[in-house]
Short mmCIF file of N, CA, C and O in Angstrom, two decimals:
data_model
loop_
_atom_site.label_atom_id
_atom_site.label_comp_id
_atom_site.label_asym_id
_atom_site.label_seq_id
_atom_site.Cartn_x
_atom_site.Cartn_y
_atom_site.Cartn_z
N PRO A 1 0.83 -1.21 0.00
CA PRO A 1 0.00 0.00 0.00
C PRO A 1 0.86 1.25 0.00
O PRO A 1 2.00 1.23 0.47
N GLY A 2 0.31 2.32 -0.50
CA GLY A 2 0.99 3.59 -0.51
C GLY A 2 0.36 4.54 0.50
O GLY A 2 -0.85 4.75 0.48
N ALA A 3 1.15 5.06 1.38
CA ALA A 3 0.67 6.03 2.36
C ALA A 3 0.95 7.43 1.85
O ALA A 3 2.05 7.71 1.37
N THR A 4 -0.06 8.29 1.93
CA THR A 4 0.06 9.67 1.46
C THR A 4 -0.43 10.59 2.57
O THR A 4 -1.52 10.39 3.11
N LEU A 5 0.36 11.59 2.90
CA LEU A 5 -0.01 12.54 3.94
C LEU A 5 -0.92 13.63 3.39
O LEU A 5 -0.84 13.98 2.21
N ALA A 6 -1.76 14.18 4.25
CA ALA A 6 -2.63 15.28 3.86
C ALA A 6 -1.81 16.41 3.25
O ALA A 6 -0.76 16.78 3.77
N GLY A 7 -2.26 16.90 2.11
CA GLY A 7 -1.57 18.00 1.43
C GLY A 7 -0.51 17.55 0.45
O GLY A 7 0.03 18.36 -0.31
N GLU A 8 -0.19 16.26 0.45
CA GLU A 8 0.85 15.74 -0.44
C GLU A 8 0.29 15.53 -1.85
O GLU A 8 -0.82 15.04 -2.03
N VAL A 9 1.09 15.92 -2.84
CA VAL A 9 0.73 15.70 -4.24
C VAL A 9 1.21 14.31 -4.65
O VAL A 9 2.40 14.00 -4.50
N CYS A 10 0.31 13.47 -5.14
CA CYS A 10 0.68 12.12 -5.59
C CYS A 10 1.27 12.16 -6.98
O CYS A 10 2.22 11.43 -7.27
N PHE A 11 0.69 12.97 -7.84
CA PHE A 11 1.21 13.15 -9.18
C PHE A 11 0.69 14.45 -9.76
O PHE A 11 -0.29 15.01 -9.27
N ALA A 12 1.37 14.94 -10.78
CA ALA A 12 0.99 16.19 -11.42
C ALA A 12 0.78 15.96 -12.92
O ALA A 12 1.22 14.95 -13.48
N GLN A 13 0.15 16.91 -13.53
CA GLN A 13 -0.13 16.85 -14.97
C GLN A 13 1.17 16.65 -15.76
O GLN A 13 2.21 17.21 -15.43
N ASN A 14 1.08 15.81 -16.78
CA ASN A 14 2.17 15.49 -17.72
C ASN A 14 3.27 14.60 -17.15
O ASN A 14 4.23 14.32 -17.84
N GLU A 15 3.14 14.14 -15.90
CA GLU A 15 4.08 13.16 -15.37
C GLU A 15 3.73 11.78 -15.92
O GLU A 15 2.55 11.43 -16.00
N ALA A 16 4.74 11.03 -16.28
CA ALA A 16 4.52 9.67 -16.75
C ALA A 16 3.97 8.82 -15.60
O ALA A 16 4.36 9.00 -14.45
N SER A 17 3.09 7.90 -15.95
CA SER A 17 2.50 7.03 -14.93
C SER A 17 2.70 5.58 -15.30
O SER A 17 2.54 5.19 -16.45
N SER A 18 3.02 4.78 -14.31
CA SER A 18 3.09 3.33 -14.49
C SER A 18 2.37 2.63 -13.33
O SER A 18 2.59 1.45 -13.08
N VAL A 19 1.47 3.37 -12.65
CA VAL A 19 0.79 2.84 -11.47
C VAL A 19 -0.69 3.18 -11.52
O VAL A 19 -1.07 4.32 -11.79
N MET A 20 -1.52 2.17 -11.26
CA MET A 20 -2.94 2.39 -11.03
C MET A 20 -3.15 2.37 -9.52
O MET A 20 -2.54 1.55 -8.82
N ARG A 21 -3.99 3.25 -9.02
CA ARG A 21 -4.21 3.34 -7.57
C ARG A 21 -5.66 3.04 -7.22
O ARG A 21 -6.58 3.58 -7.84
N PHE A 22 -5.85 2.20 -6.18
CA PHE A 22 -7.15 1.97 -5.58
C PHE A 22 -7.12 2.64 -4.22
O PHE A 22 -6.21 2.39 -3.42
N VAL A 23 -8.10 3.47 -3.92
CA VAL A 23 -8.13 4.17 -2.64
C VAL A 23 -8.71 3.24 -1.57
O VAL A 23 -9.84 2.79 -1.68
N GLU A 24 -7.89 2.96 -0.57
CA GLU A 24 -8.33 2.12 0.56
C GLU A 24 -8.93 2.97 1.67
O GLU A 24 -9.92 2.58 2.29
N SER A 25 -8.29 4.10 1.97
CA SER A 25 -8.81 5.00 3.00
C SER A 25 -8.35 6.42 2.68
O SER A 25 -7.38 6.62 1.97
N GLY A 26 -9.10 7.37 3.23
CA GLY A 26 -8.74 8.77 3.02
C GLY A 26 -9.57 9.41 1.92
O GLY A 26 -10.62 8.90 1.53
N GLU A 27 -9.06 10.53 1.43
CA GLU A 27 -9.78 11.27 0.39
C GLU A 27 -8.78 12.08 -0.42
O GLU A 27 -7.84 12.66 0.13
N PHE A 28 -9.01 12.13 -1.72
CA PHE A 28 -8.15 12.86 -2.63
C PHE A 28 -8.97 13.85 -3.44
O PHE A 28 -10.18 13.68 -3.60
N LYS A 29 -8.29 14.85 -3.96
CA LYS A 29 -8.89 15.76 -4.93
C LYS A 29 -8.10 15.61 -6.22
O LYS A 29 -6.86 15.71 -6.21
N TYR A 30 -8.81 15.31 -7.31
CA TYR A 30 -8.18 15.21 -8.63
C TYR A 30 -8.59 16.45 -9.42
O TYR A 30 -9.77 16.72 -9.59
N ILE A 31 -7.60 17.19 -9.87
CA ILE A 31 -7.86 18.41 -10.64
C ILE A 31 -7.45 18.13 -12.08
O ILE A 31 -6.26 18.05 -12.40
N LEU A 32 -8.46 17.93 -12.93
CA LEU A 32 -8.24 17.68 -14.34
C LEU A 32 -7.90 19.00 -15.01
O LEU A 32 -8.61 19.99 -14.85
N ALA A 33 -6.80 19.02 -15.74
CA ALA A 33 -6.33 20.26 -16.35
C ALA A 33 -7.39 20.85 -17.27
O ALA A 33 -8.12 20.13 -17.95
N ARG A 34 -7.42 22.11 -17.29
CA ARG A 34 -8.37 22.87 -18.10
C ARG A 34 -8.23 22.52 -19.58
O ARG A 34 -7.13 22.44 -20.10
N GLU A 35 -9.36 22.31 -20.22
CA GLU A 35 -9.36 22.12 -21.67
C GLU A 35 -9.32 23.48 -22.33
O GLU A 35 -9.70 24.49 -21.74
N SER A 36 -8.87 23.52 -23.55
CA SER A 36 -8.65 24.81 -24.23
C SER A 36 -9.91 25.65 -24.33
O SER A 36 -9.84 26.87 -24.31
N ASN A 37 -11.10 25.04 -24.41
CA ASN A 37 -12.33 25.82 -24.54
C ASN A 37 -13.04 26.05 -23.21
O ASN A 37 -14.14 26.55 -23.17
N SER A 38 -12.40 25.68 -22.11
CA SER A 38 -12.99 25.82 -20.78
C SER A 38 -12.22 26.87 -19.98
O SER A 38 -11.01 27.00 -20.10
N ILE A 39 -12.95 27.60 -19.15
CA ILE A 39 -12.31 28.64 -18.34
C ILE A 39 -11.71 28.05 -17.07
O ILE A 39 -10.67 28.48 -16.61
N GLU A 40 -12.34 27.03 -16.50
CA GLU A 40 -11.87 26.48 -15.22
C GLU A 40 -11.50 25.01 -15.34
O GLU A 40 -11.97 24.30 -16.22
N ASN A 41 -10.65 24.58 -14.41
CA ASN A 41 -10.32 23.17 -14.30
C ASN A 41 -11.53 22.41 -13.78
O ASN A 41 -12.42 22.99 -13.15
N THR A 42 -11.57 21.12 -14.00
CA THR A 42 -12.61 20.25 -13.46
C THR A 42 -12.04 19.51 -12.27
O THR A 42 -10.94 18.97 -12.35
N THR A 43 -12.78 19.51 -11.17
CA THR A 43 -12.30 18.89 -9.93
C THR A 43 -13.20 17.72 -9.54
O THR A 43 -14.42 17.84 -9.61
N TYR A 44 -12.58 16.62 -9.12
CA TYR A 44 -13.30 15.44 -8.66
C TYR A 44 -12.79 15.05 -7.29
O TYR A 44 -11.60 15.16 -7.02
N LYS A 45 -13.67 14.56 -6.44
CA LYS A 45 -13.27 13.97 -5.16
C LYS A 45 -13.12 12.46 -5.38
O LYS A 45 -13.96 11.82 -6.02
N ILE A 46 -12.04 11.90 -4.87
CA ILE A 46 -11.75 10.47 -4.98
C ILE A 46 -11.81 9.87 -3.58
O ILE A 46 -11.10 10.33 -2.68
N HIS A 47 -12.66 8.86 -3.40
CA HIS A 47 -12.94 8.28 -2.09
C HIS A 47 -12.54 6.80 -2.03
O HIS A 47 -12.28 6.20 -3.06
N PRO A 48 -12.57 6.21 -0.82
CA PRO A 48 -12.32 4.78 -0.71
C PRO A 48 -13.25 3.99 -1.64
O PRO A 48 -14.43 4.29 -1.76
N GLY A 49 -12.66 3.02 -2.33
CA GLY A 49 -13.40 2.23 -3.31
C GLY A 49 -13.21 2.74 -4.73
O GLY A 49 -13.47 2.02 -5.69
N ASP A 50 -12.76 3.98 -4.87
CA ASP A 50 -12.50 4.55 -6.19
C ASP A 50 -11.10 4.15 -6.66
O ASP A 50 -10.25 3.75 -5.86
N TYR A 51 -10.86 4.28 -7.94
CA TYR A 51 -9.54 4.02 -8.51
C TYR A 51 -9.21 5.11 -9.51
O TYR A 51 -10.09 5.83 -9.99
N ILE A 52 -7.92 5.22 -9.82
CA ILE A 52 -7.47 6.27 -10.71
C ILE A 52 -6.23 5.80 -11.48
O ILE A 52 -5.46 4.98 -10.98
N SER A 53 -6.08 6.28 -12.68
CA SER A 53 -4.92 6.03 -13.55
C SER A 53 -4.87 4.62 -14.13
O SER A 53 -3.80 4.11 -14.42
N GLU A 54 -6.03 4.01 -14.33
CA GLU A 54 -6.04 2.65 -14.87
C GLU A 54 -5.43 2.51 -16.27
O GLU A 54 -4.88 1.45 -16.58
N PRO A 55 -5.43 3.55 -17.14
CA PRO A 55 -4.78 3.37 -18.45
C PRO A 55 -3.30 3.03 -18.34
O PRO A 55 -2.73 2.45 -19.27
N ALA A 56 -2.67 3.34 -17.22
CA ALA A 56 -1.25 3.04 -17.05
C ALA A 56 -0.98 1.54 -17.13
O ALA A 56 0.15 1.13 -17.41
N LEU A 57 -2.01 0.72 -16.92
CA LEU A 57 -1.81 -0.73 -16.95
C LEU A 57 -1.69 -1.27 -18.38
O LEU A 57 -1.13 -2.34 -18.57
N TRP A 58 -2.22 -0.57 -19.35
CA TRP A 58 -2.20 -1.12 -20.72
C TRP A 58 -1.62 -0.21 -21.79
O TRP A 58 -1.54 -0.60 -22.95
N THR A 59 -1.18 1.00 -21.41
CA THR A 59 -0.61 1.90 -22.41
C THR A 59 0.38 2.84 -21.75
O THR A 59 0.40 2.98 -20.53
N ASP A 60 1.21 3.49 -22.56
CA ASP A 60 2.05 4.57 -22.02
C ASP A 60 1.11 5.70 -21.64
O ASP A 60 0.28 6.11 -22.45
N TRP A 61 1.23 6.18 -20.42
CA TRP A 61 0.25 7.13 -19.91
C TRP A 61 0.92 8.28 -19.20
O TRP A 61 1.79 8.09 -18.35
N ASP A 62 0.52 9.50 -19.54
CA ASP A 62 0.90 10.70 -18.81
C ASP A 62 -0.34 11.22 -18.11
O ASP A 62 -1.43 11.26 -18.70
N HIS A 63 -0.18 11.62 -16.87
CA HIS A 63 -1.32 12.14 -16.11
C HIS A 63 -1.88 13.39 -16.76
O HIS A 63 -1.14 14.23 -17.26
N CYS A 64 -3.20 13.50 -16.72
CA CYS A 64 -3.90 14.65 -17.31
C CYS A 64 -4.25 15.71 -16.27
O CYS A 64 -4.86 16.72 -16.60
N GLY A 65 -3.88 15.46 -15.03
CA GLY A 65 -4.21 16.40 -13.97
C GLY A 65 -3.33 16.16 -12.76
O GLY A 65 -2.31 15.48 -12.83
N LEU A 66 -3.78 16.70 -11.63
CA LEU A 66 -3.04 16.64 -10.38
C LEU A 66 -3.86 15.89 -9.35
O LEU A 66 -5.07 16.10 -9.25
N LEU A 67 -3.21 15.00 -8.58
CA LEU A 67 -3.89 14.27 -7.51
C LEU A 67 -3.30 14.72 -6.18
O LEU A 67 -2.10 14.60 -5.94
N LEU A 68 -4.16 15.23 -5.30
CA LEU A 68 -3.77 15.81 -4.02
C LEU A 68 -4.51 15.09 -2.91
O LEU A 68 -5.74 14.93 -2.97
N ALA A 69 -3.78 14.65 -1.88
CA ALA A 69 -4.42 14.02 -0.72
C ALA A 69 -5.03 15.11 0.16
O ALA A 69 -4.35 16.06 0.55
N LEU A 70 -6.32 14.98 0.46
CA LEU A 70 -6.99 15.95 1.33
C LEU A 70 -6.80 15.61 2.80
O LEU A 70 -6.82 16.49 3.65
N VAL A 71 -6.64 14.33 3.08
CA VAL A 71 -6.37 13.83 4.44
C VAL A 71 -5.33 12.72 4.30
O VAL A 71 -5.05 12.26 3.19
N ASP A 72 -4.76 12.27 5.40
CA ASP A 72 -3.85 11.13 5.34
C ASP A 72 -4.61 9.97 4.69
O ASP A 72 -5.76 9.68 5.06
N SER A 73 -3.99 9.33 3.71
CA SER A 73 -4.70 8.35 2.89
C SER A 73 -3.81 7.15 2.58
O SER A 73 -2.59 7.24 2.64
N ILE A 74 -4.46 6.05 2.23
CA ILE A 74 -3.74 4.84 1.82
C ILE A 74 -4.31 4.35 0.50
O ILE A 74 -5.53 4.28 0.33
N THR A 75 -3.41 4.02 -0.42
CA THR A 75 -3.82 3.46 -1.69
C THR A 75 -3.14 2.11 -1.89
O THR A 75 -2.05 1.86 -1.38
N LEU A 76 -3.81 1.25 -2.63
CA LEU A 76 -3.22 0.01 -3.10
C LEU A 76 -2.73 0.32 -4.51
O LEU A 76 -3.52 0.72 -5.37
N ASN A 77 -1.43 0.19 -4.73
CA ASN A 77 -0.84 0.58 -6.01
C ASN A 77 -0.53 -0.67 -6.84
O ASN A 77 0.13 -1.58 -6.37
N VAL A 78 -1.06 -0.67 -8.06
CA VAL A 78 -0.80 -1.77 -9.00
C VAL A 78 0.19 -1.24 -10.03
O VAL A 78 -0.14 -0.35 -10.82
N HIS A 79 1.39 -1.79 -10.02
CA HIS A 79 2.44 -1.35 -10.95
C HIS A 79 2.28 -2.08 -12.28
O HIS A 79 2.11 -3.30 -12.32
N ALA A 80 2.33 -1.32 -13.36
CA ALA A 80 2.07 -1.87 -14.69
C ALA A 80 2.99 -3.02 -15.05
O ALA A 80 2.54 -4.03 -15.61
N ASP A 81 4.27 -2.92 -14.72
CA ASP A 81 5.20 -3.99 -15.09
C ASP A 81 4.88 -5.30 -14.35
O ASP A 81 4.89 -6.38 -14.94
N MET A 82 4.53 -5.21 -13.08
CA MET A 82 4.16 -6.41 -12.32
C MET A 82 2.82 -6.97 -12.79
O MET A 82 2.64 -8.18 -12.89
N PHE A 83 1.89 -6.09 -13.10
CA PHE A 83 0.59 -6.51 -13.63
C PHE A 83 0.77 -7.29 -14.93
O PHE A 83 0.19 -8.36 -15.11
N ALA A 84 1.62 -6.78 -15.81
CA ALA A 84 1.87 -7.45 -17.09
C ALA A 84 2.49 -8.83 -16.87
O ALA A 84 2.11 -9.80 -17.54
N LYS A 85 3.42 -8.95 -15.94
CA LYS A 85 4.04 -10.25 -15.65
C LYS A 85 3.01 -11.27 -15.17
O LYS A 85 3.03 -12.43 -15.59
N VAL A 86 2.11 -10.84 -14.30
CA VAL A 86 1.09 -11.74 -13.78
C VAL A 86 0.14 -12.17 -14.90
O VAL A 86 -0.18 -13.35 -15.04
N VAL A 87 -0.29 -11.23 -15.71
CA VAL A 87 -1.20 -11.56 -16.81
C VAL A 87 -0.53 -12.51 -17.79
O VAL A 87 -1.12 -13.51 -18.21
N LEU A 88 0.72 -12.24 -18.16
CA LEU A 88 1.42 -13.09 -19.10
C LEU A 88 1.64 -14.49 -18.53
O LEU A 88 1.50 -15.49 -19.25
N SER A 89 2.01 -14.59 -17.27
CA SER A 89 2.23 -15.91 -16.67
C SER A 89 0.92 -16.68 -16.58
O SER A 89 0.90 -17.91 -16.72
N SER A 90 -0.18 -15.99 -16.35
CA SER A 90 -1.49 -16.63 -16.31
C SER A 90 -1.85 -17.19 -17.68
O SER A 90 -2.38 -18.30 -17.78
N GLN A 91 -1.55 -16.45 -18.72
CA GLN A 91 -1.84 -16.89 -20.08
C GLN A 91 -1.01 -18.11 -20.45
O GLN A 91 -1.48 -19.01 -21.13
N LYS A 92 0.25 -18.14 -20.01
CA LYS A 92 1.15 -19.25 -20.34
C LYS A 92 0.74 -20.53 -19.65
O LYS A 92 0.99 -21.62 -20.13
N SER A 93 0.12 -20.42 -18.47
CA SER A 93 -0.24 -21.61 -17.71
C SER A 93 -1.52 -22.27 -18.21
O SER A 93 -1.89 -23.32 -17.73
N ARG A 94 -2.17 -21.69 -19.18
CA ARG A 94 -3.42 -22.27 -19.69
C ARG A 94 -3.18 -23.30 -20.73
O ARG A 94 -2.38 -23.49 -21.44
#
């Protein structure tokens, strides 16, 4: 699991990602970067049971926004390289 302190930035826009996160406890704010035709950024609250950055598991992925912990939080992090190894080994055993 990944522990994140309140106020800590987990990732920022345009950073490469190789991790999908499942929120186990706490709360995050995800600020999706402003689109060219929009005046303001779009903000989402991320709660326990939610997940974020799943495209990192199957493609090269750069974050489109910023993830900020609102309180001390814990995430279960799935690393793309380990995920791929498990999937491939599962396929080979069939």
